[in-house]
XYZ file of C-alpha atoms in Angstrom:
576
model
C 149.705 186.220 127.504
C 150.645 185.090 131.022
C 152.555 187.657 133.008
C 154.384 187.898 136.285
C 153.405 190.693 138.644
C 156.036 193.365 139.172
C 154.641 195.816 141.657
C 156.118 196.756 145.002
C 159.830 197.249 145.500
C 159.160 196.580 149.186
C 159.039 192.815 148.626
C 161.655 190.432 147.337
C 161.041 190.066 143.597
C 162.633 186.616 143.454
C 160.222 185.176 146.025
C 157.219 186.639 144.220
C 158.309 185.152 140.908
C 159.003 181.788 142.589
C 155.456 181.760 144.039
C 153.925 182.293 140.607
C 156.242 179.902 138.783
C 155.553 177.072 141.233
C 151.802 177.656 140.958
C 151.971 177.812 137.161
C 154.073 174.652 136.988
C 151.627 172.756 139.191
C 148.781 173.902 136.934
C 150.521 172.981 133.648
C 152.667 169.976 134.591
C 151.777 168.637 138.048
C 154.334 166.300 139.533
C 157.042 167.235 137.026
C 160.180 169.322 137.636
C 159.736 173.074 137.219
C 161.443 174.164 133.995
C 163.006 177.613 133.618
C 165.080 178.593 130.618
C 167.704 180.929 129.205
C 169.197 181.223 125.751
C 172.714 182.364 124.874
C 174.242 182.779 121.440
C 178.028 182.197 121.392
C 178.403 184.418 118.321
C 181.145 186.386 120.082
C 182.035 187.422 123.639
C 178.956 186.834 125.825
C 178.474 190.121 127.632
C 177.218 191.287 131.018
C 173.946 192.311 129.358
C 173.416 188.679 128.332
C 174.168 187.553 131.890
C 170.799 188.960 132.986
C 169.207 186.389 130.650
C 170.788 183.753 132.908
C 170.774 185.355 136.366
C 167.049 186.170 136.389
C 165.881 182.545 135.949
C 168.833 181.274 138.010
C 167.791 183.274 141.058
C 164.169 182.158 140.679
C 165.198 178.522 140.129
C 167.473 178.650 143.154
C 164.643 179.971 145.340
C 162.384 177.153 144.092
C 165.173 174.669 144.869
C 165.536 176.101 148.388
C 161.856 175.345 148.922
C 162.451 171.668 148.148
C 161.038 171.494 144.617
C 162.738 169.800 141.664
C 163.715 172.401 139.099
C 165.673 172.406 135.835
C 167.345 175.552 134.558
C 167.925 174.982 130.847
C 170.501 177.069 129.042
C 170.133 176.682 125.299
C 173.408 177.382 123.557
C 172.236 178.782 120.220
C 175.343 177.436 118.552
C 173.475 176.351 115.406
C 172.632 179.997 114.641
C 174.239 181.517 111.578
C 177.518 183.415 111.896
C 176.246 186.913 111.117
C 179.295 189.141 111.172
C 182.918 189.405 112.258
C 182.850 191.002 115.746
C 185.205 193.902 116.337
C 188.090 193.716 118.774
C 188.317 189.922 119.125
C 191.943 188.861 119.404
C 193.048 186.356 116.770
C 190.302 187.322 114.317
C 190.627 189.375 111.145
C 188.444 190.154 108.154
C 189.227 186.752 106.609
C 186.606 185.307 108.954
C 183.983 187.071 106.810
C 184.160 184.096 104.442
C 182.337 182.064 107.092
C 179.301 184.369 107.356
C 176.181 182.233 106.950
C 177.637 179.030 108.420
C 176.531 177.556 111.767
C 178.614 178.915 114.635
C 179.899 175.390 115.297
C 181.267 175.231 111.721
C 183.300 178.452 112.001
C 186.968 178.148 113.040
C 187.841 179.381 116.526
C 189.956 182.559 116.796
C 193.634 181.970 116.019
C 195.472 180.428 118.970
C 192.313 179.107 120.629
C 192.369 175.675 122.264
C 188.761 175.059 121.221
C 187.528 173.231 118.120
C 185.241 175.946 116.751
C 183.909 179.466 117.202
C 180.954 178.526 119.385
C 182.961 176.348 121.764
C 185.568 179.102 122.153
C 183.034 181.646 123.409
C 180.955 179.111 125.347
C 184.058 178.134 127.360
C 184.576 181.581 128.894
C 180.904 181.869 129.841
C 180.802 178.321 131.235
C 183.755 179.108 133.515
C 182.086 182.335 134.690
C 178.778 180.585 135.406
C 180.635 177.960 137.435
C 182.326 180.673 139.503
C 178.958 182.385 140.001
C 177.392 179.180 141.331
C 174.838 178.872 138.520
C 173.456 175.322 138.282
C 172.024 174.506 134.850
C 171.516 171.911 132.130
C 173.236 173.020 128.925
C 171.638 172.180 125.585
C 173.578 172.506 122.327
C 171.192 173.407 119.532
C 173.723 172.019 117.047
C 173.402 168.630 118.740
C 169.614 168.886 118.908
C 169.171 169.716 115.239
C 171.864 167.465 113.766
C 170.715 164.463 115.825
C 167.164 164.778 114.527
C 165.733 165.496 117.985
C 163.354 168.096 116.523
C 162.352 166.091 113.435
C 158.656 165.788 114.341
C 158.490 169.479 115.230
C 160.151 170.496 111.953
C 157.808 168.356 109.852
C 154.841 169.710 111.831
C 155.946 173.310 111.229
C 156.411 172.674 107.502
C 152.966 171.046 107.293
C 151.437 174.112 108.958
C 153.596 176.662 107.134
C 150.547 178.447 105.770
C 149.158 178.938 109.285
C 152.547 180.188 110.530
C 152.813 182.576 107.608
C 149.351 183.950 108.382
C 150.316 184.570 112.016
C 153.558 186.291 111.052
C 151.698 188.365 108.461
C 149.585 189.898 111.227
C 152.733 191.495 112.584
C 154.799 192.235 109.474
C 153.090 195.567 108.797
C 152.951 196.708 112.417
C 155.238 199.557 113.378
C 157.262 199.303 116.537
C 156.359 201.999 119.090
C 158.739 204.887 119.603
C 161.570 203.971 121.921
C 161.073 205.131 125.488
C 163.655 206.352 127.947
C 165.232 202.916 128.217
C 168.394 203.454 126.172
C 171.501 201.293 125.907
C 174.882 202.855 126.374
C 176.037 202.180 122.837
C 175.631 199.918 119.800
C 177.727 197.184 121.391
C 175.482 197.063 124.432
C 172.338 196.960 122.308
C 173.767 193.950 120.521
C 174.710 192.361 123.836
C 171.126 192.714 125.078
C 169.518 191.055 122.056
C 169.161 187.819 123.956
C 168.954 184.392 122.407
C 168.702 183.906 118.681
C 169.381 186.237 115.798
C 166.967 189.101 116.388
C 167.385 190.405 112.849
C 166.994 186.994 111.160
C 164.372 186.741 108.419
C 161.173 184.882 109.291
C 161.176 182.506 106.323
C 159.193 184.570 103.834
C 160.286 184.813 100.198
C 159.199 185.142 96.604
C 158.983 181.357 96.219
C 156.488 180.966 99.058
C 156.756 180.704 102.827
C 158.912 178.004 104.440
C 159.819 178.164 108.178
C 162.916 175.989 107.644
C 166.363 177.002 106.354
C 168.753 174.305 105.107
C 172.493 174.810 105.429
C 173.988 174.309 101.959
C 175.428 170.869 101.237
C 178.366 172.396 99.372
C 179.411 175.689 101.018
C 177.766 175.062 104.393
C 175.983 178.431 104.495
C 172.335 179.248 105.068
C 172.112 181.529 102.026
C 169.606 179.059 100.645
C 166.121 179.332 99.212
C 163.615 176.497 99.499
C 161.994 176.125 96.071
C 159.512 173.344 96.787
C 158.255 170.991 99.467
C 155.961 167.968 99.330
C 154.049 167.259 102.531
C 153.386 163.630 101.644
C 156.943 162.595 100.786
C 158.735 165.388 102.762
C 160.749 166.006 99.574
C 162.404 169.433 99.877
C 164.318 171.224 97.125
C 166.568 174.208 97.672
C 169.161 176.303 95.891
C 172.095 178.212 97.374
C 172.578 181.827 96.283
C 176.167 181.790 97.580
C 177.559 178.927 95.486
C 174.603 178.060 93.142
C 174.480 174.504 94.531
C 171.042 172.889 94.540
C 169.685 169.564 95.713
C 166.549 167.700 96.745
C 166.433 165.987 100.126
C 163.911 164.074 102.172
C 163.246 166.230 105.231
C 162.190 163.176 107.235
C 165.851 162.073 107.036
C 167.684 165.402 106.658
C 169.412 167.012 109.655
C 171.366 169.943 108.199
C 169.162 172.961 108.782
C 166.988 174.684 111.358
C 163.695 176.424 111.900
C 163.778 180.203 111.522
C 164.142 181.968 114.848
C 160.547 183.159 115.286
C 159.373 179.561 114.914
C 162.342 177.867 116.596
C 161.890 179.664 119.935
C 158.195 178.823 120.495
C 158.830 175.277 119.247
C 161.346 174.841 122.046
C 158.959 176.273 124.650
C 156.529 173.489 123.820
C 159.207 170.791 123.375
C 160.891 171.545 126.728
C 157.786 172.535 128.690
C 159.277 175.872 129.748
C 157.358 177.583 132.545
C 159.545 180.668 133.083
C 161.859 182.521 130.730
C 162.697 186.224 130.722
C 163.316 188.219 127.562
C 165.135 191.441 126.748
C 163.428 194.791 126.228
C 164.123 194.396 122.504
C 161.295 191.827 122.520
C 158.639 194.352 123.593
C 157.728 195.596 120.089
C 154.582 194.263 118.331
C 156.439 191.987 115.887
C 159.094 190.776 118.302
C 160.061 187.129 118.740
C 158.472 186.870 122.200
C 155.136 188.427 121.207
C 154.814 186.474 117.940
C 156.068 183.338 119.644
C 153.210 183.434 122.132
C 150.708 183.011 119.318
C 152.773 180.448 117.408
C 153.353 178.196 120.434
C 149.626 178.207 121.197
C 148.184 177.844 117.698
C 150.854 175.709 116.004
C 152.599 173.658 118.686
C 149.708 173.326 121.161
C 151.870 174.735 123.922
C 151.818 177.633 126.369
C 154.115 180.638 126.383
C 156.366 180.878 129.459
C 155.658 183.498 132.051
C 158.525 185.888 132.638
C 159.504 189.541 132.766
C 161.098 191.751 130.175
C 164.518 192.564 131.584
C 166.148 195.975 131.266
C 169.581 196.835 129.966
C 172.694 196.472 132.087
C 174.943 199.483 131.738
C 178.651 199.694 132.397
C 180.263 202.475 134.402
C 183.648 203.114 132.795
C 182.672 201.274 129.630
C 183.869 203.895 127.142
C 187.510 203.103 127.857
C 186.945 199.378 127.506
C 184.806 199.699 124.370
C 187.506 201.559 122.525
C 190.133 198.954 123.328
C 188.013 195.809 123.201
C 185.387 196.676 120.609
C 182.525 195.627 122.865
C 180.889 195.364 126.250
C 182.744 193.663 129.135
C 181.973 189.999 129.797
C 181.211 188.225 133.094
C 184.805 186.944 133.031
C 186.035 190.555 132.837
C 183.878 191.521 135.815
C 184.997 188.524 137.873
C 188.617 189.614 137.486
C 187.912 192.793 139.461
C 185.066 191.770 141.784
C 184.132 188.702 143.792
C 181.313 186.476 142.571
C 178.918 187.337 145.458
C 179.147 191.058 144.627
C 178.372 190.424 140.952
C 175.442 188.167 141.926
C 174.169 190.879 144.269
C 174.047 193.484 141.500
C 171.578 191.265 139.612
C 169.674 190.100 142.713
C 168.951 193.474 144.275
C 167.229 195.041 141.250
C 163.945 193.850 139.761
C 164.489 192.631 136.192
C 162.705 195.625 134.683
C 165.076 198.016 136.466
C 168.282 198.930 134.671
C 171.535 199.194 136.613
C 175.234 199.672 136.022
C 178.235 197.491 136.729
C 181.273 199.539 137.695
C 184.650 199.188 136.052
C 185.782 202.663 137.164
C 186.192 204.304 140.590
C 182.513 203.570 141.300
C 183.479 199.984 142.155
C 184.949 201.279 145.416
C 181.611 202.824 146.395
C 179.782 199.616 145.427
C 182.070 197.589 147.679
C 181.534 200.064 150.534
C 177.777 199.628 150.100
C 178.171 195.836 149.997
C 180.244 195.791 153.200
C 177.717 198.026 155.005
C 174.936 195.657 153.968
C 176.955 192.679 155.255
C 177.298 194.423 158.632
C 173.552 195.138 158.765
C 172.733 191.524 157.923
C 175.143 190.431 160.663
C 173.497 192.608 163.323
C 169.939 191.995 162.106
C 169.188 195.579 161.060
C 168.930 194.986 157.285
C 165.544 195.431 155.626
C 163.953 192.088 154.632
C 164.343 192.631 150.856
C 167.963 193.730 151.303
C 168.717 190.737 153.525
C 167.125 188.422 150.935
C 169.241 189.897 148.116
C 172.363 189.458 150.255
C 171.482 185.848 151.030
C 170.965 185.106 147.314
C 174.334 186.690 146.565
C 176.470 184.776 149.056
C 174.896 181.327 148.786
C 172.799 179.062 146.588
C 170.679 176.059 147.475
C 173.867 174.007 147.039
C 175.792 175.982 149.665
C 177.957 179.021 150.355
C 180.040 180.646 147.644
C 183.743 181.129 148.451
C 184.393 184.408 150.222
C 187.302 186.413 151.649
C 188.039 185.473 155.315
C 189.081 189.044 156.228
C 187.089 191.333 153.893
C 189.190 194.501 154.226
C 187.799 197.597 152.461
C 188.222 197.271 148.684
C 189.338 200.888 148.359
C 192.083 200.253 150.933
C 193.263 197.122 149.141
C 193.248 198.973 145.807
C 195.282 201.820 147.289
C 197.820 199.431 148.763
C 198.083 197.521 145.479
C 198.505 200.830 143.670
C 201.355 201.944 145.914
C 203.198 198.624 146.268
C 202.783 197.434 142.685
C 201.613 194.081 144.050
C 204.774 193.432 146.123
C 203.583 190.744 148.565
C 205.965 191.490 151.426
C 205.203 195.209 151.424
C 201.491 194.518 151.019
C 201.445 192.190 154.042
C 203.359 194.770 156.131
C 200.866 197.511 155.309
C 197.749 195.388 155.747
C 199.057 194.083 159.088
C 199.393 197.676 160.288
C 195.739 198.449 159.522
C 194.711 196.886 162.829
C 197.792 196.236 165.012
C 195.635 194.613 167.691
C 194.487 191.970 165.192
C 197.156 191.891 162.490
C 196.852 190.014 159.234
C 199.149 186.988 159.344
C 198.886 185.941 155.685
C 197.710 187.578 152.462
C 195.479 184.546 151.950
C 193.229 186.000 154.655
C 192.558 188.974 152.361
C 192.065 186.915 149.216
C 190.357 186.699 146.789
C 189.302 190.322 147.371
C 192.929 191.472 147.374
C 193.530 189.812 143.988
C 190.443 191.506 142.543
C 191.584 194.905 143.788
C 195.060 194.365 142.333
C 193.512 193.383 138.987
C 191.357 196.491 139.029
C 194.381 198.733 139.591
C 196.467 197.087 136.871
C 193.749 196.720 134.206
C 191.310 199.585 134.768
C 193.292 202.505 136.191
C 195.273 204.415 133.520
C 199.019 204.682 134.113
C 198.850 208.459 134.504
C 196.419 208.020 137.422
C 198.558 205.507 139.314
C 200.238 206.594 142.548
C 204.004 207.059 142.568
C 205.539 207.924 145.936
C 208.397 210.419 145.781
C 211.880 209.012 146.176
C 213.295 212.263 147.623
C 211.802 215.188 149.591
C 210.419 218.166 147.672
C 212.955 220.545 149.190
C 211.643 223.531 147.239
C 208.111 223.090 148.529
C 209.306 222.401 152.076
C 211.449 225.553 152.031
C 208.492 227.673 150.903
C 206.268 226.695 153.846
C 205.265 229.319 156.404
C 205.393 228.706 160.152
C 201.844 227.330 160.191
C 202.649 224.797 157.472
C 205.820 223.679 159.256
C 203.983 223.318 162.553
C 201.216 221.195 161.011
C 203.835 218.793 159.605
C 205.616 218.672 162.961
C 202.356 217.734 164.741
C 201.693 214.984 162.207
C 205.182 213.486 162.520
C 205.076 213.734 166.288
C 201.871 211.670 166.398
C 202.882 208.930 163.947
C 204.137 206.371 166.454
C 201.142 206.627 168.780
C 198.602 206.617 165.914
C 200.132 203.935 163.654
C 196.961 202.110 162.546
C 194.290 202.897 160.010
C 191.897 204.311 162.598
C 194.676 206.071 164.479
C 196.086 207.799 161.401
C 192.570 208.803 160.365
C 192.161 210.531 163.710
C 195.602 212.112 163.348
C 195.323 213.572 159.834
C 191.881 215.009 160.545
C 192.949 216.180 163.991
C 196.058 218.210 163.089
C 194.066 221.081 161.471
C 191.783 221.101 164.520
C 194.718 221.478 166.905
C 196.179 224.188 164.655
C 192.863 226.040 164.992
C 193.029 225.799 168.789
C 190.386 223.072 168.993
C 190.386 219.636 170.575
C 191.358 216.725 168.234
C 187.796 215.335 168.524
C 186.050 218.682 167.862
C 183.166 218.567 165.371
C 184.049 219.954 161.931
C 182.919 223.387 160.827
C 182.898 224.786 157.270
C 186.082 226.718 158.048
C 187.735 223.640 159.537
C 186.875 221.562 156.447
C 188.633 224.136 154.275
C 191.711 223.951 156.496
C 191.645 220.132 156.375
C 191.444 220.098 152.566
C 194.391 222.491 152.399
C 196.431 220.325 154.774
C 195.578 217.150 152.828
C 196.611 218.775 149.539
C 199.966 219.737 151.078
C 200.568 216.136 152.236
C 199.688 214.738 148.807
C 202.057 217.166 147.073
C 204.891 216.229 149.425
C 204.264 212.478 149.227
C 203.101 211.845 145.619
C 203.547 215.205 143.823
C 199.800 215.538 143.183
C 196.871 217.323 144.822
C 194.956 214.078 145.413
C 195.605 210.354 145.813
C 194.631 207.317 147.899
C 193.093 208.009 151.305
C 195.820 209.585 153.400
C 195.757 207.097 156.316
C 196.219 204.238 153.823
C 198.901 206.161 151.948
C 200.857 206.890 155.140
C 200.730 203.220 156.159
C 201.877 202.196 152.706
C 204.766 204.650 152.588
C 205.946 203.590 156.046
C 206.819 205.762 159.063
C 210.537 206.175 158.264
C 209.924 207.253 154.677
C 207.092 209.579 155.741
C 209.497 211.298 158.139
C 212.069 211.629 155.366
C 209.590 213.191 152.930
C 207.817 215.488 155.413
C 210.654 216.719 157.609
C 210.717 220.494 157.045
């Protein structure tokens, strides 16, 4: 089976894959566009685990495009798959949707209140919008349209003619045991389901007591695939089936019949040959001996006279802070969820910087602030030329595609600062502009648009991901009891802080001030290097300020908090 090398982390994995894909394409189909592929099943919310199925070939295709080659990134919407179960936590859906189990996804009603005509279109729409925002260029293929138009008729008849050969191939794997799972472990059941990739991984392979048939008709009466083929004539293509759901039975001529599909383990390799796919990744669930990818390699070669795509197995994508979302949503966050709290280049970067076989996490909790800090440091290194080549390449793939630059924030202020300001102001634009303008008085912000869309993402993160009991509420009145209990040292430290407010009223200035007060109290210069004892004194001073300002021991970074509260109100709350 062709493979793609995955060795050194020193080199840019996308470039290495592009080298091999171009060479393989020139060997298999010289002079034709390079074809890479992804498959997505709109059986419910399409999760961030599934996004790796798209981003891996997208990044490779984009690199090939940058080099001047014609390339097609096919995304097969597996919307002719059977509706397998009612997903948990989907708004507008109740257990009554169970009556549709077994129908094609395009024949199932959309969730109540949806503007879309059916289940598949409802969930495709959200993913389509996210892919557009992420700058993913692709050709979408509806499998419903392919099958019902008769596009695969020759392939279906060919598979039925060679059903005995297909059955023999599948039989080689039916008794094989999957190896024990290694350390690669999804976060929970929802994430495992999200990482299944295209097609119904648990779908039967066409075997049955009445003989082997790699084709499943959808019932002419109830519309479900709970059918059993009872006979087939190769010469006339006469096919008879019965439905176990409604007892309906009929005979049809398969050379004219378009209401059914090949079983998944035959459908996937058929499409590899039909579309001439050169590169397609697959999830780690396809690494077992009887998996769709492994079996498909033999079927495409021996039945459809094709070649299996090259491509890596991709690892799971974890979610930091997922437990909270799983309990409320019943599943893993989607790309649309992520794009509400982070800019598209950052989300692209998370997929670009890790080789496909490396797992990583997408942060929905406080970790997003650290991720943004890391992203901003990388941007600065790229700007001054000090970034490592692989890091610079990942950054370039994140911020632009072959078609051009992705939209970005003109003044990318620190995400943690924006989140703190949004937390304190509750999204009040006038207050927010006042605070952000004070961050750098020498170069003040003149409009919030300069800080967008990052500001909007930070506000969304505060309002949707931070529990109400962790939000910051500034005191309305001084804590007179606490102020009265302070000793002389405590009173003096507050006096020094208030005395320095006017001359230090900027983010950098207030940082110097709040760290410097404990130094001065210890008889040191404001720029003295910290010692273990000094760090203890600083933590004690910070805790006192938090208690006086927000009635808690911790909160947003103090310089940001002071700017947000405003000098007059700080004086009111801290005057001992």
